[in-house]
mmCIF file of C-alpha atoms in Angstrom:
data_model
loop_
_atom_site.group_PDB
_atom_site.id
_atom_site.type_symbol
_atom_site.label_atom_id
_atom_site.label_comp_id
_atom_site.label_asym_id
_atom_site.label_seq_id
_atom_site.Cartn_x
_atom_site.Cartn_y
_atom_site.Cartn_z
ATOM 1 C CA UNK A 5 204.733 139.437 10.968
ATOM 2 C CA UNK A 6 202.490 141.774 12.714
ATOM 3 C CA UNK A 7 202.656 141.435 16.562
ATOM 4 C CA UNK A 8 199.183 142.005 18.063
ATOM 5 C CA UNK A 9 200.664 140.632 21.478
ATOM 6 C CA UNK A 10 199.633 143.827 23.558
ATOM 7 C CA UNK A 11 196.163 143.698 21.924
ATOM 8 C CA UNK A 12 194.995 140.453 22.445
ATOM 9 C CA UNK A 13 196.258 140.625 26.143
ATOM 10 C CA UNK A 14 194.566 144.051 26.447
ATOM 11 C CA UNK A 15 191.375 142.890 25.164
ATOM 12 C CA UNK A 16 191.367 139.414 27.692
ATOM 13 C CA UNK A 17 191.682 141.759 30.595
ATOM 14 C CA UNK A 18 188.409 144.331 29.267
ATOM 15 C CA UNK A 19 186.342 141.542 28.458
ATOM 16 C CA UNK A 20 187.050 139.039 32.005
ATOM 17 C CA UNK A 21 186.608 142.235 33.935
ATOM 18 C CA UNK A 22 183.455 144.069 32.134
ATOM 19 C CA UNK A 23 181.444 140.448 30.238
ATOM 20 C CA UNK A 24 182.675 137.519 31.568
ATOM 21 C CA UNK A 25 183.426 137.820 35.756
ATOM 22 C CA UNK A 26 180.124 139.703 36.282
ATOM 23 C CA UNK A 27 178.421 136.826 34.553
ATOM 24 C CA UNK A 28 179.450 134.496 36.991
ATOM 25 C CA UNK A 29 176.023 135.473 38.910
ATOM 26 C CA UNK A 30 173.429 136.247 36.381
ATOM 27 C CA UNK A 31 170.399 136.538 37.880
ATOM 28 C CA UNK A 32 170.155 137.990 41.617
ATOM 29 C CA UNK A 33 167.764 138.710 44.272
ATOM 30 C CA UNK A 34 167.884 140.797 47.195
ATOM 31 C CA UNK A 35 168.236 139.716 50.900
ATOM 32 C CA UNK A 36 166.371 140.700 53.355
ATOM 33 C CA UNK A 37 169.152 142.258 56.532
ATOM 34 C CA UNK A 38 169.214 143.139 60.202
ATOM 35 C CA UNK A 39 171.575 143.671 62.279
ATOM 36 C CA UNK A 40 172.467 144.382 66.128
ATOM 37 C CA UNK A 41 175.802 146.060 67.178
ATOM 38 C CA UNK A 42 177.090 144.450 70.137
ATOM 39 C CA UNK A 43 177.570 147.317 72.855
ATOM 40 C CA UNK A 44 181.094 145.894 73.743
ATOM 41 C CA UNK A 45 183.367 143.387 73.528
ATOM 42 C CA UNK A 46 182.361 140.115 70.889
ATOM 43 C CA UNK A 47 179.492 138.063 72.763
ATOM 44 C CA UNK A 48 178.820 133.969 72.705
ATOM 45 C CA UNK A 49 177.234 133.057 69.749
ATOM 46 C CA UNK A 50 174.443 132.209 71.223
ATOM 47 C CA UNK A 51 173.754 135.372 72.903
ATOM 48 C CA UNK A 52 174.497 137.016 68.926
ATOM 49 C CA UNK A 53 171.510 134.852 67.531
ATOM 50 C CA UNK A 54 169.136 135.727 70.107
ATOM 51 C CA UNK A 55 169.712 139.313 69.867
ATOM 52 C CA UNK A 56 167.391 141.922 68.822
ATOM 53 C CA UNK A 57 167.958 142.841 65.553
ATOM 54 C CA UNK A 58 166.752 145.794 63.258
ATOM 55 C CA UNK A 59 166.268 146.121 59.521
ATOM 56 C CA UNK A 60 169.320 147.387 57.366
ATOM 57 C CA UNK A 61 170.230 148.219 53.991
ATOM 58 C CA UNK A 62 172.943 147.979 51.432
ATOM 59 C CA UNK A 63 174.885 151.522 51.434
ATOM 60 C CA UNK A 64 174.691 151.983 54.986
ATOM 61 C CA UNK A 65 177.018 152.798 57.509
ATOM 62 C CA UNK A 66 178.106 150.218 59.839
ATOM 63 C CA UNK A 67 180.850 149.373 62.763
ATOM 64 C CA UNK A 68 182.797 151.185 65.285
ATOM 65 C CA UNK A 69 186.889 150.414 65.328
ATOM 66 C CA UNK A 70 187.074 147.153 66.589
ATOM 67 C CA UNK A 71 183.253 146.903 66.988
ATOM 68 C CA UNK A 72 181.428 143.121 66.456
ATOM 69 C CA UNK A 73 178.250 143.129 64.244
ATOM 70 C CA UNK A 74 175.497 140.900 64.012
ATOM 71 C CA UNK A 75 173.583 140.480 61.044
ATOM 72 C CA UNK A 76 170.577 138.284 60.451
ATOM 73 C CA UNK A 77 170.451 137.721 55.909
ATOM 74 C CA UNK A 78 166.965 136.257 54.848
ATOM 75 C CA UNK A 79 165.195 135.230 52.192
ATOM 76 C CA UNK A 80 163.604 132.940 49.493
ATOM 77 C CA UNK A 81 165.146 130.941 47.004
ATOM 78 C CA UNK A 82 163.167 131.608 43.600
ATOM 79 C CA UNK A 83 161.044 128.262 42.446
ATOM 80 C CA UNK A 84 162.058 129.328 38.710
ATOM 81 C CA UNK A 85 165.749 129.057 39.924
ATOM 82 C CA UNK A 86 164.529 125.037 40.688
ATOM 83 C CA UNK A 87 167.844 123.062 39.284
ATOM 84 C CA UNK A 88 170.552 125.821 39.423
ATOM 85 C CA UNK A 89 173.140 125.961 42.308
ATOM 86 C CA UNK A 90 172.898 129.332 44.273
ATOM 87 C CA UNK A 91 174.810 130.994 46.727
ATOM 88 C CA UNK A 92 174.699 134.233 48.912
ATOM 89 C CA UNK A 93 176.653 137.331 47.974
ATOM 90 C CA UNK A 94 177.453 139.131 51.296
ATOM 91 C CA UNK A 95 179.503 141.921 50.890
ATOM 92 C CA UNK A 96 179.818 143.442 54.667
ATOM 93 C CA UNK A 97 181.678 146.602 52.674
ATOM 94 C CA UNK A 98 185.113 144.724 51.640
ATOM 95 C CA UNK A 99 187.982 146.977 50.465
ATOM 96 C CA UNK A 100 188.152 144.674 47.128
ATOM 97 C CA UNK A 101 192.055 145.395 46.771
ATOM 98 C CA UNK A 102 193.022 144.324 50.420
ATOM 99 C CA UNK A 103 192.746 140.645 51.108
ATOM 100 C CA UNK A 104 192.636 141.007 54.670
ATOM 101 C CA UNK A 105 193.346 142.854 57.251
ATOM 102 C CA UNK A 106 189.699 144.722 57.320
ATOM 103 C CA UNK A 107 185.930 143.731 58.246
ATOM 104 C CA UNK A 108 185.405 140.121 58.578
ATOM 105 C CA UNK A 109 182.900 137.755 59.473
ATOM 106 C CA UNK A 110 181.983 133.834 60.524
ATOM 107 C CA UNK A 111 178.984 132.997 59.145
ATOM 108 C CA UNK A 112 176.327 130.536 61.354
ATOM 109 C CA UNK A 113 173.008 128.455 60.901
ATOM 110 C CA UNK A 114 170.313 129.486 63.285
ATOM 111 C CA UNK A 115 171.363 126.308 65.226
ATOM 112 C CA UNK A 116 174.652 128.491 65.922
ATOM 113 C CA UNK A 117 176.937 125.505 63.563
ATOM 114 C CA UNK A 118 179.529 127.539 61.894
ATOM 115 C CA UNK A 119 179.465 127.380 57.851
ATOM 116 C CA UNK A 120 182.343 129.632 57.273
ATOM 117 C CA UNK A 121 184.606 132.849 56.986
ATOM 118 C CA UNK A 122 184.024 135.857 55.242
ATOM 119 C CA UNK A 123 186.729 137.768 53.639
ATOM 120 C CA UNK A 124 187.224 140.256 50.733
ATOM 121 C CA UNK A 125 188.270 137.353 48.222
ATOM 122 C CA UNK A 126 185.815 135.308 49.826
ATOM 123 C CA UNK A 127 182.256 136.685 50.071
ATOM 124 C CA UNK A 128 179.909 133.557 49.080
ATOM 125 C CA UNK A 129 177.963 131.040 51.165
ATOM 126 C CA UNK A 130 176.676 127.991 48.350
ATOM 127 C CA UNK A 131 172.805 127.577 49.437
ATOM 128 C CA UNK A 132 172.389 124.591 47.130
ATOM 129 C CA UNK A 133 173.691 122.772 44.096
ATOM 130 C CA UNK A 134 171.135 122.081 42.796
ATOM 131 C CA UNK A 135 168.340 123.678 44.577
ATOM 132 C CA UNK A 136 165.074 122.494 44.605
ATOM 133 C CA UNK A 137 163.565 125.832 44.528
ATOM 134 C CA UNK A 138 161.232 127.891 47.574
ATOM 135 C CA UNK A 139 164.039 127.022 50.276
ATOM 136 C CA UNK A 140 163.837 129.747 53.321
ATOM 137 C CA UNK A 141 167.732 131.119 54.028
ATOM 138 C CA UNK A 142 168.474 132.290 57.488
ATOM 139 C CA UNK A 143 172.397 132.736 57.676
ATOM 140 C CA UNK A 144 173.606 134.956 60.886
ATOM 141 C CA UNK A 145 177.280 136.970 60.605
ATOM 142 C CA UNK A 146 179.304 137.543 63.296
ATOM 143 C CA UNK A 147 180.838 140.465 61.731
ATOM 144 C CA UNK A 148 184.071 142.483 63.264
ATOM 145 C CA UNK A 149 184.708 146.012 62.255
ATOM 146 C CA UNK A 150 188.360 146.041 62.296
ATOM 147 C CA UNK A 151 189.906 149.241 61.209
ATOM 148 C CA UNK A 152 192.393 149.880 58.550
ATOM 149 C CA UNK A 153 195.581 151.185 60.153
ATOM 150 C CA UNK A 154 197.908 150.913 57.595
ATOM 151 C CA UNK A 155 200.172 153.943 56.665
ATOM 152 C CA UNK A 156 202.915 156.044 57.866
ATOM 153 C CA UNK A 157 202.647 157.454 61.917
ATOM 154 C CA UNK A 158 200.924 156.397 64.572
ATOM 155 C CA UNK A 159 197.152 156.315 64.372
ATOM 156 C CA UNK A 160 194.073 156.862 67.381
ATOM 157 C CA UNK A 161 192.495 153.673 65.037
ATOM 158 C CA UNK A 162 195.081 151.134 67.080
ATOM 159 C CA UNK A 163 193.611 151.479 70.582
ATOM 160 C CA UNK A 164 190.002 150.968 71.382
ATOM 161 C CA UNK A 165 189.781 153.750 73.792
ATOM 162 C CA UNK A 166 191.144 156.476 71.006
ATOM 163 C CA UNK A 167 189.719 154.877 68.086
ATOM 164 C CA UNK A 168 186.385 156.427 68.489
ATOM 165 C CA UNK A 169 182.905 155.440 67.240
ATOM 166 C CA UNK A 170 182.616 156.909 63.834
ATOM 167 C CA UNK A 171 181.324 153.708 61.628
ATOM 168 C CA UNK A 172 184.086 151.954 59.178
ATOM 169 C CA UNK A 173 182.297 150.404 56.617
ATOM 170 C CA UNK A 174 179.343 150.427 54.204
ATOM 171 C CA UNK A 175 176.982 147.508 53.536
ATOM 172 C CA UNK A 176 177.539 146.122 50.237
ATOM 173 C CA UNK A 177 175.739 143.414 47.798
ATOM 174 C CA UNK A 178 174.007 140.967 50.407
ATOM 175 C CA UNK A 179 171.787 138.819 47.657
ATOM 176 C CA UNK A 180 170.850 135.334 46.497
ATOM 177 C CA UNK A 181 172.308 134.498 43.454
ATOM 178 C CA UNK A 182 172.584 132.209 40.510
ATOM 179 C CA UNK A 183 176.354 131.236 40.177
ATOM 180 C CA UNK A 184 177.319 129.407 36.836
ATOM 181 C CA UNK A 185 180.168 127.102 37.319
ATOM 182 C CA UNK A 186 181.316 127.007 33.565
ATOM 183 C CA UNK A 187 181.603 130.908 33.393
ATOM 184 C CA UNK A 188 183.308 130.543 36.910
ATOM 185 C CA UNK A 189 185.782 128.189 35.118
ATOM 186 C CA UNK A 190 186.303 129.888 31.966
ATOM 187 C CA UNK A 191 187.449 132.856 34.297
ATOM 188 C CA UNK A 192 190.152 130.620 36.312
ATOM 189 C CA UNK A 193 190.950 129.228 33.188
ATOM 190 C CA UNK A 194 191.840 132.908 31.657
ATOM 191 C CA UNK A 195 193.478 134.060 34.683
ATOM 192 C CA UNK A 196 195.780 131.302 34.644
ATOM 193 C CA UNK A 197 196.830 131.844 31.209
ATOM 194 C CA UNK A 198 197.025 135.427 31.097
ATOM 195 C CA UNK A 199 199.322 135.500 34.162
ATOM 196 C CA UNK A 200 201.463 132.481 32.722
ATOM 197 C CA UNK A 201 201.832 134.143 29.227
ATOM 198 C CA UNK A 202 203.214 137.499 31.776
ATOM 199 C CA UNK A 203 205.988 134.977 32.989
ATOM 200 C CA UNK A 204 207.044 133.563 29.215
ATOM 201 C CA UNK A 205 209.663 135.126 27.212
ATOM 202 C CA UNK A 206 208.045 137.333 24.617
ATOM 203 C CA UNK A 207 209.644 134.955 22.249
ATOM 204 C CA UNK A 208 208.713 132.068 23.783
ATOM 205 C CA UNK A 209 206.908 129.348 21.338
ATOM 206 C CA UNK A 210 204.528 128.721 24.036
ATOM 207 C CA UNK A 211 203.658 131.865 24.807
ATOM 208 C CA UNK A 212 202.699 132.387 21.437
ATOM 209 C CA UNK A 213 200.381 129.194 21.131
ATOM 210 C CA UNK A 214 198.728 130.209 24.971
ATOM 211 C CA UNK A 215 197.989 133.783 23.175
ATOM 212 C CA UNK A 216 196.727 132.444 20.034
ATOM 213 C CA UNK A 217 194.119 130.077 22.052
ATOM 214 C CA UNK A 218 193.244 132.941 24.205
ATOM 215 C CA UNK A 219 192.237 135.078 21.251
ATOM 216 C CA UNK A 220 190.265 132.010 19.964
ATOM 217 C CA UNK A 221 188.302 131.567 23.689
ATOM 218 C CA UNK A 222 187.367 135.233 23.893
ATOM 219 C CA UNK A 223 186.129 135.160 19.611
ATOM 220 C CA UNK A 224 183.916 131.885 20.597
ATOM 221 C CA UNK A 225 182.678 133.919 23.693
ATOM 222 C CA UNK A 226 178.716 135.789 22.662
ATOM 223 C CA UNK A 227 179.378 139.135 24.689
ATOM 224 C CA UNK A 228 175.090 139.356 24.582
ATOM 225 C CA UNK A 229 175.379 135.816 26.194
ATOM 226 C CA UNK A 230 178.356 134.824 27.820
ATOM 227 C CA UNK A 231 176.517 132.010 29.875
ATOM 228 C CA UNK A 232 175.435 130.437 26.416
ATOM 229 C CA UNK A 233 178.784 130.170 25.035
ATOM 230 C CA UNK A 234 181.376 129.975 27.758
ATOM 231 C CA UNK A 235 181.987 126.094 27.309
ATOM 232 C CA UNK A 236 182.956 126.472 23.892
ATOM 233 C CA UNK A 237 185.088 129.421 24.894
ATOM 234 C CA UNK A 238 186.982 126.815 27.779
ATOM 235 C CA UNK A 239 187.370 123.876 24.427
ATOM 236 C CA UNK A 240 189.524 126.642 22.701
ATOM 237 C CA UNK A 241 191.687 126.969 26.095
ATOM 238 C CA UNK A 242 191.766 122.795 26.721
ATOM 239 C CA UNK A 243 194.811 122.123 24.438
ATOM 240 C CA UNK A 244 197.010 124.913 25.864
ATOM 241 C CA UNK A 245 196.260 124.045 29.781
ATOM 242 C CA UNK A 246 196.863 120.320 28.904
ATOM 243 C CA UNK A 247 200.263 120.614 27.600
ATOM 244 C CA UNK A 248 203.167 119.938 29.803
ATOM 245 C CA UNK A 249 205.697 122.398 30.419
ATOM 246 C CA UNK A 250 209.611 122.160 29.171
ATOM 247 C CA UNK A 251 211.151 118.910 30.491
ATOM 248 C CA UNK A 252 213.498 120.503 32.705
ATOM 249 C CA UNK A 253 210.400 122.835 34.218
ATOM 250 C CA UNK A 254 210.285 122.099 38.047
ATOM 251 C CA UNK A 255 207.402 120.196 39.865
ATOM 252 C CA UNK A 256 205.497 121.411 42.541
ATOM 253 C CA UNK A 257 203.079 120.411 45.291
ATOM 254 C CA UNK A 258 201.651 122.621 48.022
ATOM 255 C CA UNK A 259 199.166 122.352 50.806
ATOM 256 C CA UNK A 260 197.261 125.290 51.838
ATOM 257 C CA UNK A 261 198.648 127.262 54.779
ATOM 258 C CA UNK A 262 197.512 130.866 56.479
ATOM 259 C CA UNK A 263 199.787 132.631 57.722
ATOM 260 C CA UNK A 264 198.428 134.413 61.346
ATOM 261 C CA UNK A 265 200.143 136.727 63.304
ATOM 262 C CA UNK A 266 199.020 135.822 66.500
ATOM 263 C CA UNK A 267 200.046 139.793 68.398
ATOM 264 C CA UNK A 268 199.922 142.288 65.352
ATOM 265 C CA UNK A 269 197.719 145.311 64.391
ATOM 266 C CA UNK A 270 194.578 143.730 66.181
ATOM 267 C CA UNK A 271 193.856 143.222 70.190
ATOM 268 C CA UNK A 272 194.865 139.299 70.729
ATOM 269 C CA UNK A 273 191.171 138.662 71.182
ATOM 270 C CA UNK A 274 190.870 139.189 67.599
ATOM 271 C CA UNK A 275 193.644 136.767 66.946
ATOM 272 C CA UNK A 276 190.956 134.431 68.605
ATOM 273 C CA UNK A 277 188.363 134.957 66.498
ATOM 274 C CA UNK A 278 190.670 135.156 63.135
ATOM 275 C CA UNK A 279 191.924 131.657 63.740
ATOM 276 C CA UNK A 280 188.495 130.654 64.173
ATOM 277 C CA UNK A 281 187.320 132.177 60.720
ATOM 278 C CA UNK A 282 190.353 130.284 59.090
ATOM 279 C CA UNK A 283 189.514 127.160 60.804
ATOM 280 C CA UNK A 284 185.889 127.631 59.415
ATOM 281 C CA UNK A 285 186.716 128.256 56.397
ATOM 282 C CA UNK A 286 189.577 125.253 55.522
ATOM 283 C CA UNK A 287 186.772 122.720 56.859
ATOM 284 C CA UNK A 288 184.326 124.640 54.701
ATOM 285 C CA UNK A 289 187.082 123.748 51.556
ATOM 286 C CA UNK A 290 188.026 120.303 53.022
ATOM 287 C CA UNK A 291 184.405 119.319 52.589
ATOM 288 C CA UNK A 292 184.132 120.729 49.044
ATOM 289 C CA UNK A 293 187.560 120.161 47.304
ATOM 290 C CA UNK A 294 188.362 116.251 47.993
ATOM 291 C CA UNK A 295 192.228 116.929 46.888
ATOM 292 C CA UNK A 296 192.515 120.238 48.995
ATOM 293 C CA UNK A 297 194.675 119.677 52.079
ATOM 294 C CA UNK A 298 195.394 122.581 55.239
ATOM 295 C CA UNK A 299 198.480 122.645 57.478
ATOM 296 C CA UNK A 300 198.333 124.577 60.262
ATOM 297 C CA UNK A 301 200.905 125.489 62.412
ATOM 298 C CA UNK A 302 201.334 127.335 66.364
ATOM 299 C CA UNK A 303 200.134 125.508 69.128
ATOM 300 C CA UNK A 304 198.330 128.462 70.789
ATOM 301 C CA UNK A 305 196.176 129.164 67.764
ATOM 302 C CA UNK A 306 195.101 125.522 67.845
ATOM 303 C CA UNK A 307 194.073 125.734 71.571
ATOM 304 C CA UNK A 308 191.686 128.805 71.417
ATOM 305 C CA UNK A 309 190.017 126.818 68.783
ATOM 306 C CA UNK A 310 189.648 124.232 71.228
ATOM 307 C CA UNK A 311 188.292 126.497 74.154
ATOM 308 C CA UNK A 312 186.529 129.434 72.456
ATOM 309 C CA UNK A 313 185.006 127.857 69.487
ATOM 310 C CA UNK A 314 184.115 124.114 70.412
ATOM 311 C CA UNK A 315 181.924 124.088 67.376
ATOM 312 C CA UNK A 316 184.568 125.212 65.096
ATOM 313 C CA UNK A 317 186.618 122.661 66.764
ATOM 314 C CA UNK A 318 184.514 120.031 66.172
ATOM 315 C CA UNK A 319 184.949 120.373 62.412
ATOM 316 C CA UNK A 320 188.767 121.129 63.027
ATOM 317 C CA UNK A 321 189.004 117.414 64.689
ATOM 318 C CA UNK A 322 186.951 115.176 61.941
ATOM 319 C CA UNK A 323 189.677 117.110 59.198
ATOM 320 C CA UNK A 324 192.033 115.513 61.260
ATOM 321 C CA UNK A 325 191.525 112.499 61.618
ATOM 322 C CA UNK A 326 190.986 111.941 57.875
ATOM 323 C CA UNK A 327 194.494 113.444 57.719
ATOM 324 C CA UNK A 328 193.250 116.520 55.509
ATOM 325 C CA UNK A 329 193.919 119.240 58.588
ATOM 326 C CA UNK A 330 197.644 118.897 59.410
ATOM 327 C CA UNK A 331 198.982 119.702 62.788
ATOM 328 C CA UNK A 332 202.771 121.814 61.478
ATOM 329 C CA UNK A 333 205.395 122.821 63.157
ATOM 330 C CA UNK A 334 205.356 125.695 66.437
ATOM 331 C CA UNK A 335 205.736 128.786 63.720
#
């Protein structure tokens, strides 16, 4: 029998990355973006909000080494968008293939309330699902403009005071957007099975069946309108992410858990303000994902929380007490 294994596979990873992942957001609008460079170290947040900012644009340069950011994202959600859940895209100029360790940011209300982190693998704020259509969004980012310093040597980027001024990043995507949940799941549901069908034996029964639904999803998917026919691309993919692995196949359950250096390749103020991003962003998930629960561990990280981000903290404490956010261990 002919084995079209390496085809099929080859042809799910052109058509998620060029059709199907960018039509996650199909219809986008441009924000509106100002921002005001702090001229030291990071400020209260209140300070941040009232500052004076000035227009920017996507493709510019942005951020000193260890530099803090403020940027001010506007705009109007479309009334024809009335009925469809929409989110901001803000892209502060993520290196996509780095999941950290780079530019990151907390996003705030005008009230100052945090709403969440911003990270390469983690670059949306949901305005509304559903919207109603005509809402004003005001988000503020408290950016920081932490330098790469990976590689071999020593590096001037490591120390503030040799690290010079020369901007790190460039402004990316920072737009209001349609997101479409059913593409969104058709990807997760290809990603899963593409990396699980890596992991079988090539003679493996069920790898087989997993590549023969595959090929079925991506023939049901309209590449001139992938938003039109993604859920009958997921019904091809139901039967294979139903079935239950070999009976002697272990089980396993995990909590989510970040794991933070609290002295590594940042001043420890930084380790501040990272723990406070994670903390943002695990209430942020805790409010959305009803089965998701966060253990974190290390004392210290926990109290800076408590006395640099009492907002943050606030969150941290309600998670808590409904047992989602777990107090672990001292490491």
């Amino acid at each position: 029998m002919h084995d079209d294994r390496t085809l099929v596979e080859d042809r799910l990873r052109r058509v998620l990355s060029e059709r199907i992942r960018p039509a996650v957001y199909p219809e986008s609008v441009p924000l509106q973006v100002a921002v005001w460079h702090a001229p030291g170290e990071p400020v209260p947040v209140a300070e941040g909000l009232a500052a004076e900012h000035r227009p920017i644009e996507a493709g510019t340069r942005w951020g000193a080494p260890w530099g803090t950011s403020w940027f001010r994202v506007t705009g109007t959600v479309p009334k024809a968008w009335a009925g469809r859940t929409v989110e901001a895209l803000l892209d502060l100029g993520f290196e996509q293939d780095l999941p950290g360790f780079q530019c990151e940011g907390l996003v705030h209300r005008p009230d100052g309330t945090p709403v969440k982190g911003l990270n390469p693998r983690n670059q949306w704020v949901r305005i509304g699902a559903p919207v109603a259509g005509g809402e004003r969004v005001c988000l503020h980012i408290e950016a920081a403009a932490n330098p790469l310093v990976f590689g071999p040597g020593p590096t001037p980027l490591g120390e503030k005071e040799t690290a010079g001024s020369a901007p790190q990043y460039t402004l990316g995507r920072m737009d209001l957007a349609v997101f479409d949940d059913t593409v969104w799941e058709l990807v997760l549901d290809l990603e899963v099975l593409g990396e699980l069908m890596a992991e079988l034996p090539v003679d493996s029964a069920r790898r087989y069946d997993i590549l023969r639904a595959v090929e079925r999803s991506l023939d049901a998917v309209d590449l001139q309108d992938v938003n039109g026919t993604a859920a009958r691309a997921r019904e091809q993919l139901a039967g294979v992410l139903s079935a239950p692995a070999v009976p002697s196949a272990h089980r396993i359950s995990a909590v989510g858990h970040a794991h933070i250096d609290t002295a590594w390749l940042w001043p420890l103020r930084e380790t501040v303000r990272k723990v406070a991003r994670t903390a943002a962003n695990m209430t942020a998930l805790i409010e959305d994902r009803p089965e998701f629960v966060f253990a974190m561990s290390q004392a210290q990280q926990w109290a800076w929380v408590k006395e640099h981000r009492p907002e943050v903290w606030a969150g941290v404490r309600e998670a808590v007490a409904k047992g989602r956010f777990v107090p672990a261990g001292g490491m």
